Amino acid sequence: MPAACYPEVIEAAVRGVGSGSNAVGVTFPGDLDEFDLTERSPIHADAVEIYCHSFPDEVLLRATFYHVLLAVGEQLLECHSQPAEWRTALRAALQKLRAKIDQELFS
């Protein structure tokens, strides 16, 4: 996924909404409507589905997905040269993601 999309992907994930770019993305259970569910299996409530055009779809526990998203985001922030607005947006998104992880850990 392009680094430029990362803040928006994290923001969407914190809200429990899937997102994607260039045939790569994530689907949350709530993203599936009635039609989708007639065409495919549902996604378990505590999981997400990762898709990539070149690979088979993978189902991950939501907590695992959040931790991977956090780790990649932190690395991007440290070593990727993006505009200042992007870095600010990524920092804010990562802060929300950490709060989401804490909330789910302690609920």
Tab-separated table of C-alpha atoms in Angstrom, residues 15-65:
chain	number	residue	atom	x	y	z
A	15	ARG	CA	-13.474	3.344	13.092
A	16	GLY	CA	-13.793	-0.314	12.080
A	17	VAL	CA	-14.140	0.507	8.409
A	18	GLY	CA	-12.191	-1.223	5.679
A	19	SER	CA	-10.104	0.601	3.132
A	20	GLY	CA	-7.828	-0.149	0.257
A	21	SER	CA	-5.739	1.147	-2.574
A	22	ASN	CA	-4.542	-0.466	-5.798
A	23	ALA	CA	-6.136	-3.876	-5.105
A	24	VAL	CA	-4.671	-4.037	-1.587
A	25	GLY	CA	-6.753	-3.493	1.497
A	26	VAL	CA	-8.706	-4.696	4.486
A	27	THR	CA	-12.355	-5.588	4.987
A	28	PHE	CA	-14.070	-5.438	8.379
A	29	PRO	CA	-17.175	-7.503	9.193
A	30	GLY	CA	-19.372	-4.380	9.122
A	31	ASP	CA	-18.271	-3.593	5.573
A	32	LEU	CA	-20.294	-6.529	4.245
A	33	ASP	CA	-23.916	-5.856	3.322
A	34	GLU	CA	-26.703	-8.383	2.755
A	35	PHE	CA	-25.742	-8.879	-0.884
A	36	ASP	CA	-22.103	-9.524	0.031
A	37	LEU	CA	-23.182	-12.137	2.544
A	38	THR	CA	-25.159	-14.021	-0.110
A	39	GLU	CA	-22.011	-14.215	-2.244
A	40	ARG	CA	-19.423	-15.061	0.407
A	41	SER	CA	-18.820	-16.195	3.962
A	42	PRO	CA	-19.103	-13.619	6.741
A	43	ILE	CA	-16.024	-12.351	8.553
A	44	HIS	CA	-15.937	-13.230	12.251
A	45	ALA	CA	-16.687	-10.257	14.526
A	46	ASP	CA	-13.159	-10.148	15.987
A	47	ALA	CA	-11.362	-10.540	12.651
A	48	VAL	CA	-10.546	-8.667	9.453
A	49	GLU	CA	-9.850	-9.899	5.951
A	50	ILE	CA	-6.720	-8.701	4.187
A	51	TYR	CA	-6.745	-8.808	0.408
A	52	CYS	CA	-4.073	-8.304	-2.199
A	53	HIS	CA	-4.544	-8.830	-5.895
A	54	SER	CA	-1.475	-11.084	-6.130
A	55	PHE	CA	-2.128	-13.315	-3.084
A	56	PRO	CA	-4.988	-15.260	-1.513
A	57	ASP	CA	-7.126	-13.392	1.026
A	58	GLU	CA	-6.023	-13.767	4.651
A	59	VAL	CA	-8.145	-13.517	7.772
A	60	LEU	CA	-6.426	-12.047	10.836
A	61	LEU	CA	-7.639	-11.435	14.338
A	62	ARG	CA	-8.446	-7.760	14.643
A	63	ALA	CA	-5.971	-7.331	17.522
A	64	THR	CA	-3.188	-8.803	15.384
A	65	PHE	CA	-4.103	-6.519	12.488
